[in-house]
CSV table of C-alpha atoms and ligand atoms in Angstrom, one decimal:
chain,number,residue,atom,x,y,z
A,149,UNK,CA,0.0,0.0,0.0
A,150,UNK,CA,2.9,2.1,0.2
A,151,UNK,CA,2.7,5.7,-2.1
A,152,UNK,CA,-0.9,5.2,-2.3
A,153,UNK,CA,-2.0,8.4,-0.9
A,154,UNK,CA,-5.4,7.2,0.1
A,155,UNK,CA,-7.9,4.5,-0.7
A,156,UNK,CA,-11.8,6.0,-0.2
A,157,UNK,CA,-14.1,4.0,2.5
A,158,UNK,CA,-17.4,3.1,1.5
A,159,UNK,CA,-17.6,4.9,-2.0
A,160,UNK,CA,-20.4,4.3,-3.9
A,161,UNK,CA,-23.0,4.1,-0.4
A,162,UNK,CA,-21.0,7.5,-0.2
A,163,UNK,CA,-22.0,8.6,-3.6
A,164,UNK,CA,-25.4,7.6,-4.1
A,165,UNK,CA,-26.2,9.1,-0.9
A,166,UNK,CA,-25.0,12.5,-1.6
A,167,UNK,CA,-27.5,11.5,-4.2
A,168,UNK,CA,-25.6,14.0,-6.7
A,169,UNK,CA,-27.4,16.7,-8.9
A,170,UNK,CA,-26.0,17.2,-12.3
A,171,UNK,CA,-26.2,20.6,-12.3
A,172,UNK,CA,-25.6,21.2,-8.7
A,173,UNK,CA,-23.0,22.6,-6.3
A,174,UNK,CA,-21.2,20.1,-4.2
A,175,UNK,CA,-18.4,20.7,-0.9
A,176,UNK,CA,-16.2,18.0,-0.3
A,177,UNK,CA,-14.7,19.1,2.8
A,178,UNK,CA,-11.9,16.6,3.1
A,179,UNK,CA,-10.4,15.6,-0.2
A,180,UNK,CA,-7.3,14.1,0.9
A,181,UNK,CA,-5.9,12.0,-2.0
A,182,UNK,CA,-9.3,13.5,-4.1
A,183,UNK,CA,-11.0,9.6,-4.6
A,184,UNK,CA,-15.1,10.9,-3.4
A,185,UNK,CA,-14.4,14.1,-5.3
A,186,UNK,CA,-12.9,12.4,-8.6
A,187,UNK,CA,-15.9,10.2,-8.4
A,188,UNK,CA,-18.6,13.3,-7.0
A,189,UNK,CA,-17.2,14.9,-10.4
A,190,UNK,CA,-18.3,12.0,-12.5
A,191,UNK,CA,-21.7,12.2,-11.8
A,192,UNK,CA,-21.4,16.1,-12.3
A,193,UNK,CA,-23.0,18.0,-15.7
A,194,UNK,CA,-21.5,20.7,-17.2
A,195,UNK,CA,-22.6,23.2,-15.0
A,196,UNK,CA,-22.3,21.3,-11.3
A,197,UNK,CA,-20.0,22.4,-9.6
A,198,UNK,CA,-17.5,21.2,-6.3
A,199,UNK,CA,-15.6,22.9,-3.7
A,200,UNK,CA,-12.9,20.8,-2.3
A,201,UNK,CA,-11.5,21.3,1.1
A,202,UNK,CA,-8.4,20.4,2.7
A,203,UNK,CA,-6.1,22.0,5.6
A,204,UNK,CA,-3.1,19.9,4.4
A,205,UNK,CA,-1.1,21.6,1.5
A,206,UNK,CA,-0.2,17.8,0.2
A,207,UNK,CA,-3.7,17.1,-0.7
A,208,UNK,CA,-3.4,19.8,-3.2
A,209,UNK,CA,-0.7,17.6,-5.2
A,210,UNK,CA,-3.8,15.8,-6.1
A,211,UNK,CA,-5.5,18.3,-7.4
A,212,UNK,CA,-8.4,18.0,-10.7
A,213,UNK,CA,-7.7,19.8,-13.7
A,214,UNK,CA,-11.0,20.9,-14.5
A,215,UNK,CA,-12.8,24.3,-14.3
A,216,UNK,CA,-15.5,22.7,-12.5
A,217,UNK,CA,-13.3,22.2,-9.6
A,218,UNK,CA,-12.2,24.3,-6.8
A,219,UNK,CA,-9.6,23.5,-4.2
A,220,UNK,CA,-9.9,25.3,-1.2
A,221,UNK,CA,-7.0,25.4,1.4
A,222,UNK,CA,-8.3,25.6,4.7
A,223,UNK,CA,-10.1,24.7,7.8
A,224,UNK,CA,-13.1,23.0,7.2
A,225,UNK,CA,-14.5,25.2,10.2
A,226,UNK,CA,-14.2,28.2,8.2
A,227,UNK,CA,-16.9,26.6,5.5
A,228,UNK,CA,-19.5,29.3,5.6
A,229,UNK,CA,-16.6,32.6,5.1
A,230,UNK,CA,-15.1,30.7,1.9
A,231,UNK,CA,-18.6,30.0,0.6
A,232,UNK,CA,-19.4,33.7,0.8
A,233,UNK,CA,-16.0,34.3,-0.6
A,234,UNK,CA,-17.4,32.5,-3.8
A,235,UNK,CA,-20.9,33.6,-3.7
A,236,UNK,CA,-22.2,30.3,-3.2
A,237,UNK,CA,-25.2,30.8,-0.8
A,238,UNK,CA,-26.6,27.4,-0.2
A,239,UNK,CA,-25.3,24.1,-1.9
A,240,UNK,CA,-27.0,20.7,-3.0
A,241,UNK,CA,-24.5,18.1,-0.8
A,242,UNK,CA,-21.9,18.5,1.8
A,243,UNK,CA,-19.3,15.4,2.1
A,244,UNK,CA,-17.2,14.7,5.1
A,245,UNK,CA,-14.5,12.2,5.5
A,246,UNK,CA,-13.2,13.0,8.5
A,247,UNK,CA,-9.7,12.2,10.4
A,248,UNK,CA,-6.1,11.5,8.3
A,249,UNK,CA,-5.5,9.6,5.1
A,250,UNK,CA,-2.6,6.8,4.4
A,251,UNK,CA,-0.8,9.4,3.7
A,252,UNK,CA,-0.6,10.9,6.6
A,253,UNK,CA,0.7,7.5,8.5
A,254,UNK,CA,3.1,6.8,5.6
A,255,UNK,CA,5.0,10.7,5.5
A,256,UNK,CA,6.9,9.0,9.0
A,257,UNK,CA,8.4,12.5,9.0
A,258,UNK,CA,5.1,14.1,10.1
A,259,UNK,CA,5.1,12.1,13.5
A,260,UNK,CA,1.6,10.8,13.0
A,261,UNK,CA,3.0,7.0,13.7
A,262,UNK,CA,4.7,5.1,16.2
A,263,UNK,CA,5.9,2.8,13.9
A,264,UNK,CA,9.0,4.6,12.9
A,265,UNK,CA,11.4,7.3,14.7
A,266,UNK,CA,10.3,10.9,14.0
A,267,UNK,CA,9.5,14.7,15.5
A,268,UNK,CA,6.7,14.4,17.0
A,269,UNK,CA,4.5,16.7,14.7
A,270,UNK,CA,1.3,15.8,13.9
A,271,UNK,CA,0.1,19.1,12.8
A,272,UNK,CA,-2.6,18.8,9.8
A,273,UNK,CA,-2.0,22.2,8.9
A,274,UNK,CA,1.7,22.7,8.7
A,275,UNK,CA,0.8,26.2,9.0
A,276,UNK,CA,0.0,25.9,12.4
A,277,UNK,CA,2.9,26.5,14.8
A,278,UNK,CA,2.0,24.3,17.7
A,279,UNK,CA,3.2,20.6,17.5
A,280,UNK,CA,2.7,17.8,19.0
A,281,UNK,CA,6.0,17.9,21.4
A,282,UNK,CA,5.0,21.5,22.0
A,283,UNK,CA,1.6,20.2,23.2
A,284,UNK,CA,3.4,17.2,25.6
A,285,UNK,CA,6.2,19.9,26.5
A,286,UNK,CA,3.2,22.3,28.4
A,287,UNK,CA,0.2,20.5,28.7
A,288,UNK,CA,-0.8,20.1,33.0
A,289,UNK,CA,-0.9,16.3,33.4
A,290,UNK,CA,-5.0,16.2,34.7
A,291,UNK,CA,-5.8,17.6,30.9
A,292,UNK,CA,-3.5,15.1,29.6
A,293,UNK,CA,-5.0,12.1,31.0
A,294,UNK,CA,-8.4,13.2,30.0
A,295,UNK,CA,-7.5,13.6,26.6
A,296,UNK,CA,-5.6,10.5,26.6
A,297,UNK,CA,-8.7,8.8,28.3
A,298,UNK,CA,-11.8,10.9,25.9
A,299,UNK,CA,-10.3,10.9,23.1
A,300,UNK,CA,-7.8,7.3,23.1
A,301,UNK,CA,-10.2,5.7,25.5
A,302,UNK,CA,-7.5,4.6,27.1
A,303,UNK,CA,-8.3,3.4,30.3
A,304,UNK,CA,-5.0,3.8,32.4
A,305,UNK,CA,-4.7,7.3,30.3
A,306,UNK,CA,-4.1,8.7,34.2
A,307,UNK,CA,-0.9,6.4,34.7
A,308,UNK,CA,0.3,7.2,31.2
A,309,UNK,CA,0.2,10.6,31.8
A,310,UNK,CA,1.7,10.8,34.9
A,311,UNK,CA,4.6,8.8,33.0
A,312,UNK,CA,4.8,11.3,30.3
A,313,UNK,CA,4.8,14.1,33.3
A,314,UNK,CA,7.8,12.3,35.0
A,315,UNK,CA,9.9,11.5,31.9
A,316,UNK,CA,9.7,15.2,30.6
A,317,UNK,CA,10.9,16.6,33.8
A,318,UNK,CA,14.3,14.9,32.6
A,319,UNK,CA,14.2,15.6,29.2
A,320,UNK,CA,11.6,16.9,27.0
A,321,UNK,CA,9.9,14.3,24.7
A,322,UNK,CA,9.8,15.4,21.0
A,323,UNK,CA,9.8,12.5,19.1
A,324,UNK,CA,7.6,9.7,18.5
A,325,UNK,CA,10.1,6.6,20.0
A,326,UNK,CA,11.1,8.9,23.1
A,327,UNK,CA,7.1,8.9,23.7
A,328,UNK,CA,6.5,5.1,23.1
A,329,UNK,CA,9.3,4.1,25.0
A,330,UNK,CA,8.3,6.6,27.7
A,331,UNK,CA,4.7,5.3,27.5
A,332,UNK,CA,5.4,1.5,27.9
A,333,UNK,CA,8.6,1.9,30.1
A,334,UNK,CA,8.2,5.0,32.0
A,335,UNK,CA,11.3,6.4,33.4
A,336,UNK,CA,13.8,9.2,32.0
A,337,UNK,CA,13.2,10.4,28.5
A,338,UNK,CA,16.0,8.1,26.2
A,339,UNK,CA,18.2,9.8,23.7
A,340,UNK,CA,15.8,9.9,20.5
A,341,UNK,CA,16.6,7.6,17.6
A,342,UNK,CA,17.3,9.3,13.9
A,343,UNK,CA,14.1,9.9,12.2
A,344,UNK,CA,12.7,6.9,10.1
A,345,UNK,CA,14.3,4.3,12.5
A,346,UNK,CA,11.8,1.4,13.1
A,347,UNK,CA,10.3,1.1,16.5
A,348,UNK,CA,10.2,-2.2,18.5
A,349,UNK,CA,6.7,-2.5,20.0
A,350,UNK,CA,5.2,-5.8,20.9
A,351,UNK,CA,1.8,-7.1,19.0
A,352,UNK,CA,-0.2,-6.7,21.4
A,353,UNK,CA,1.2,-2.7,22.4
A,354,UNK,CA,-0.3,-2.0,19.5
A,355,UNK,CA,-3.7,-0.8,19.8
A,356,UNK,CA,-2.7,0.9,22.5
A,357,UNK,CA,-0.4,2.9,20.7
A,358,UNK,CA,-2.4,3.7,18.1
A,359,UNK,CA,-5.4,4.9,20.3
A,360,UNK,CA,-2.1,7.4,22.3
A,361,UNK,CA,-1.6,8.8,18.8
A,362,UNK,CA,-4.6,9.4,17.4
A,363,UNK,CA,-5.8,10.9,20.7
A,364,UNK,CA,-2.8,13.7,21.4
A,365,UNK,CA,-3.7,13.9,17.1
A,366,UNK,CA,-7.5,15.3,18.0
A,367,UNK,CA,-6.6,17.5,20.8
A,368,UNK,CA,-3.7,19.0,18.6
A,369,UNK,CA,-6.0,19.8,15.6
A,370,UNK,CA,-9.1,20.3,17.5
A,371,UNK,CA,-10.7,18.2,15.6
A,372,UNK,CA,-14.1,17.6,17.7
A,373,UNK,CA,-14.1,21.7,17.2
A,374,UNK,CA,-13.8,21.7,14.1
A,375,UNK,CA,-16.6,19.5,13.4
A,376,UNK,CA,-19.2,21.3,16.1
A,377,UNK,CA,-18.6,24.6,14.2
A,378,UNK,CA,-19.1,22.9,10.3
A,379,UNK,CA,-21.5,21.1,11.3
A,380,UNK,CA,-23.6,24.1,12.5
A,381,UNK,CA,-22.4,25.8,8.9
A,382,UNK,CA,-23.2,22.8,6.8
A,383,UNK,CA,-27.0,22.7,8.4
A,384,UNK,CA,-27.7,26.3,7.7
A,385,UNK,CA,-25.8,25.5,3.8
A,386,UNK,CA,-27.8,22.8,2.4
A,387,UNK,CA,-30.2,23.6,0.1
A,388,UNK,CA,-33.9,22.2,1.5
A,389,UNK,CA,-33.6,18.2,-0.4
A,390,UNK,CA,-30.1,18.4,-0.2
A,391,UNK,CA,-27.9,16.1,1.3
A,392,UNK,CA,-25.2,15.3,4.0
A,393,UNK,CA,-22.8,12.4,4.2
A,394,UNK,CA,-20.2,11.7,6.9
A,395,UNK,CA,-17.4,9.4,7.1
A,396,UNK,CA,-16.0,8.7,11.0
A,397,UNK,CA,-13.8,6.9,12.3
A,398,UNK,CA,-14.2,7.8,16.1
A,399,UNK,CA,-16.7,6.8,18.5
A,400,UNK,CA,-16.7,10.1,20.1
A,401,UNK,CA,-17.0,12.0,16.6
A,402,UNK,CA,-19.6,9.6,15.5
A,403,UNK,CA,-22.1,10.1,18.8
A,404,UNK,CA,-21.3,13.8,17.7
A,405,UNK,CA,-22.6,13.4,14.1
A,406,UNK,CA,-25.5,10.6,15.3
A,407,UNK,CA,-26.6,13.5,17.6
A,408,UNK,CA,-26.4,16.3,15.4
A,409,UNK,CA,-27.9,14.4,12.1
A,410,UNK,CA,-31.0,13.5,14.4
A,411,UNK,CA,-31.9,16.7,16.2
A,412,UNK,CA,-30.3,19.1,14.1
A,413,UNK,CA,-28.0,20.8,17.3
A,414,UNK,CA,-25.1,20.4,18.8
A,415,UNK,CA,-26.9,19.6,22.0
A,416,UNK,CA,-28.4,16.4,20.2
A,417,UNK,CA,-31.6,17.6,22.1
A,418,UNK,CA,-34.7,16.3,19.8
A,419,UNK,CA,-37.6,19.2,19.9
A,420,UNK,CA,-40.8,17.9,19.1
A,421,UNK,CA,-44.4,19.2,18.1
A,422,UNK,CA,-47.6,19.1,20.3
A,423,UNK,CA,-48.3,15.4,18.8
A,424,UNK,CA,-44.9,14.5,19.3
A,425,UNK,CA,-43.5,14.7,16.2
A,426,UNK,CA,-39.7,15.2,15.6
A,427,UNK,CA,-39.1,18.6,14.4
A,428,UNK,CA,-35.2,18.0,12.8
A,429,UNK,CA,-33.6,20.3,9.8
A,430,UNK,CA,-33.0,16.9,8.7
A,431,UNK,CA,-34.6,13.5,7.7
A,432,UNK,CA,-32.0,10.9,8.5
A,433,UNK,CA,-31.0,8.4,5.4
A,434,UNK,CA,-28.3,6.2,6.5
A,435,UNK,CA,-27.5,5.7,10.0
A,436,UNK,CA,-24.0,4.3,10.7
A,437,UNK,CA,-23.5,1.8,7.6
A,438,UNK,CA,-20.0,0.3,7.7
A,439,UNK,CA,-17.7,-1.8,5.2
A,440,UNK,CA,-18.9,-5.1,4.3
A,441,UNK,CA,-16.6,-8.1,4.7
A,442,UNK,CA,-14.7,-8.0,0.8
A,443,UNK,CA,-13.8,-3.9,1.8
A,444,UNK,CA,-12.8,-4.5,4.5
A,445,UNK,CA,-10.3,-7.5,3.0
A,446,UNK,CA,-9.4,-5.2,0.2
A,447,UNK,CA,-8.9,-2.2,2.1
A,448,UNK,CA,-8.1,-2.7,6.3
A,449,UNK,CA,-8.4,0.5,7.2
A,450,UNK,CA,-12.1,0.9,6.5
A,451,UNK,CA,-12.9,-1.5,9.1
A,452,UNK,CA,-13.4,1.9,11.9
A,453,UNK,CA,-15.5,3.9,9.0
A,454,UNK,CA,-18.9,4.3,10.1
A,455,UNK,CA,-21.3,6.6,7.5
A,456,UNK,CA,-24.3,8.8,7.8
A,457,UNK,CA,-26.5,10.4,5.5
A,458,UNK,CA,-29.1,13.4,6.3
A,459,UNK,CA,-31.0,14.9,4.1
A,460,UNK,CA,-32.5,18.6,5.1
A,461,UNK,CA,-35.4,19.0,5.1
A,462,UNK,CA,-38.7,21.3,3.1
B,589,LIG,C1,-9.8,10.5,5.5
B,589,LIG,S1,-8.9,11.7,4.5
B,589,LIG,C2,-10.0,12.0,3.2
B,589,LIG,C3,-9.8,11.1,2.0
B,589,LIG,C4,-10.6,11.5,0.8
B,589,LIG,N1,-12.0,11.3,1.0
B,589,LIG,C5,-10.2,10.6,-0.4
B,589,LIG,O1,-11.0,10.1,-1.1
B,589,LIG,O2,-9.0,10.5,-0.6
B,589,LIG,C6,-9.2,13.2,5.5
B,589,LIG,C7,-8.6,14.4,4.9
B,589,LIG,O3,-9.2,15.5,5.5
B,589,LIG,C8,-8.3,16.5,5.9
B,589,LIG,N2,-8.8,17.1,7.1
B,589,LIG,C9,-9.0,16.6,8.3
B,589,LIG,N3,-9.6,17.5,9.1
B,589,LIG,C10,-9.8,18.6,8.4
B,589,LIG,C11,-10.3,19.9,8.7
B,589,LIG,N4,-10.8,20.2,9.9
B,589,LIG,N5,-10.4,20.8,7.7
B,589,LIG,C12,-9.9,20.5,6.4
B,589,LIG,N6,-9.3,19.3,6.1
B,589,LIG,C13,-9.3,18.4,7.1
B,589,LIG,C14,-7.0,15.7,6.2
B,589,LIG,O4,-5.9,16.6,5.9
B,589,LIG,C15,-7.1,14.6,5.2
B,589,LIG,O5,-6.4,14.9,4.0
């Protein structure tokens, strides 16, 4: 799999539930390596149109040479601003693939994996000054262990932070081997490793590890953040009939969409009318679908994506 910048979960439920227009205006707000927008432009006319998004510079090496196609290099959370920017007032779907491509785990010099020996990095937006080894170097350890516990459901996320709190008294940690070993064997912070070095972890330190990453990866880029504020943007965008799809990959981020896609508010609090009807922006399509067994062969990593489809409502 290696220089494949991404492979797309769940495609085509993707696609036909964005139910695409031929002549309408479409926001992909993650295009990554560009495989739902490639196919969202095959299903557009002449006149449809699509707004890419992406925070990462790289996605733009994969960028569509067509006039149809816009890429747009930011935030996701700044959806509505860019969409005045263009004069696009409301649009017929919204697309959300949320979280990091392949690409992101294979670039080992962007310290998104403990795999290999690296800066701990793990900014999205390399624009952004604050990395990852910034974030360990100041964070107070109660705020740490939460985030290790809410966002890597970890369960001992207290004693790993109180490790990480030790070790960098000694040294700070900036790389991603001085972290795992600090993780699994507490004590002083080691020398770091050069950068692309292979780390030694044991099968079953995995998961573990990869739940440490990805969490100190969501607080970094505010990712749950980001999503409250487009999602908010993306319900007051759509067209009435148009649609909303959303790719997660977190159990957190997914109770946040669930929520959101059934009442229409952040506070997942469902109003009703005096016969107890649910009053929602949104009729809900699809709720949860995952990858069926011959994806998930083909394509391992779509075994955490988890899709919902909205469409607003009249
Ligand atoms: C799972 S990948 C998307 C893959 C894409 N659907 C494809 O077919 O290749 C997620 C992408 O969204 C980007 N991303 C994540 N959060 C973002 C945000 N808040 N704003 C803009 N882009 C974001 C990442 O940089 C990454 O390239």
């Amino acid at each position: 799999m290696e220089n494949v910048y991404h492979i797309p979960a769940l495609l085509e439920p993707t696609l036909d539930g964005l139910n695409i227009q031929p002549g309408g205006v479409y926001v992909d707000l993650t295009f990554g390596g560009g495989g739902h927008s490639r196919a969202i432009m095959q299903r557009l006319g002449e006149n449809g149109r699509l707004y890419s998004f992406d925070q990462d510079i790289e996605a733009y090496e994969n960028r569509i040479d067509d006039a149809r196609w816009t890429f747009v290099h930011s935030n996701f959370r700044h959806l509505r601003n860019w969409m005045d920017y263009y004069g696009v007032e409301q649009v017929d779907g919204i697309l959300a693939d949320l979280g990091v491509s392949f690409h992101h785990f294979d670039s080992v010099e962007r310290g998104f994996s403990f795999r290999f020996a690296a800066p701990l990095d793990m900014r999205l937006n390399q624009q952004q000054q604050r990395t990852a080894a910034d974030m360990l170097r100041e964070m107070d350890e109660e705020a740490l262990a939460r985030v290790l516990y809410l966002y890597g459901e970890l369960k001992d996320g207290r004693r790993l932070a109180a490790r990480i709190c030790r070790s960098r008294a000694s040294r700070p940690i900036e790389t991603t081997d001085q972290l795992v070993s600090v993780v699994l064997r507490g004590g002083e912070t080691p020398e770091a490793l050069p950068t692309g070095t292979p780390i030694e972890v044991l099968p079953a330190q995995k998961k573990d590890l990869a739940r440490l990453f990805q969490a100190l990866r969501i607080e970094l880029n505010d990712e749950l953040g980001a999503l409250r504020e487009m999602l908010c943007a993306a319900r007051d965008m759509l067209r009435p009939g148009g649609r909303i799809a959303i790719l997660t990959y977190h159990s957190l981020e997914d109770r946040l969409v669930k929520n959101f896609l059934r009442s229409g508010n952040l506070e997942g609090k469902v109003e009703k009318d005096f016969y107890g009807n649910v009053l929602s922006p949104f009729r809900v399509l699809e709720k949860g679908r995952v990858a069926d067994e011959e994806e998930v062969e083909r394509n391992p990593r779509s075994r955490s994506a988890k899709l919902r489809v909205a469409e607003k409502q009249e």
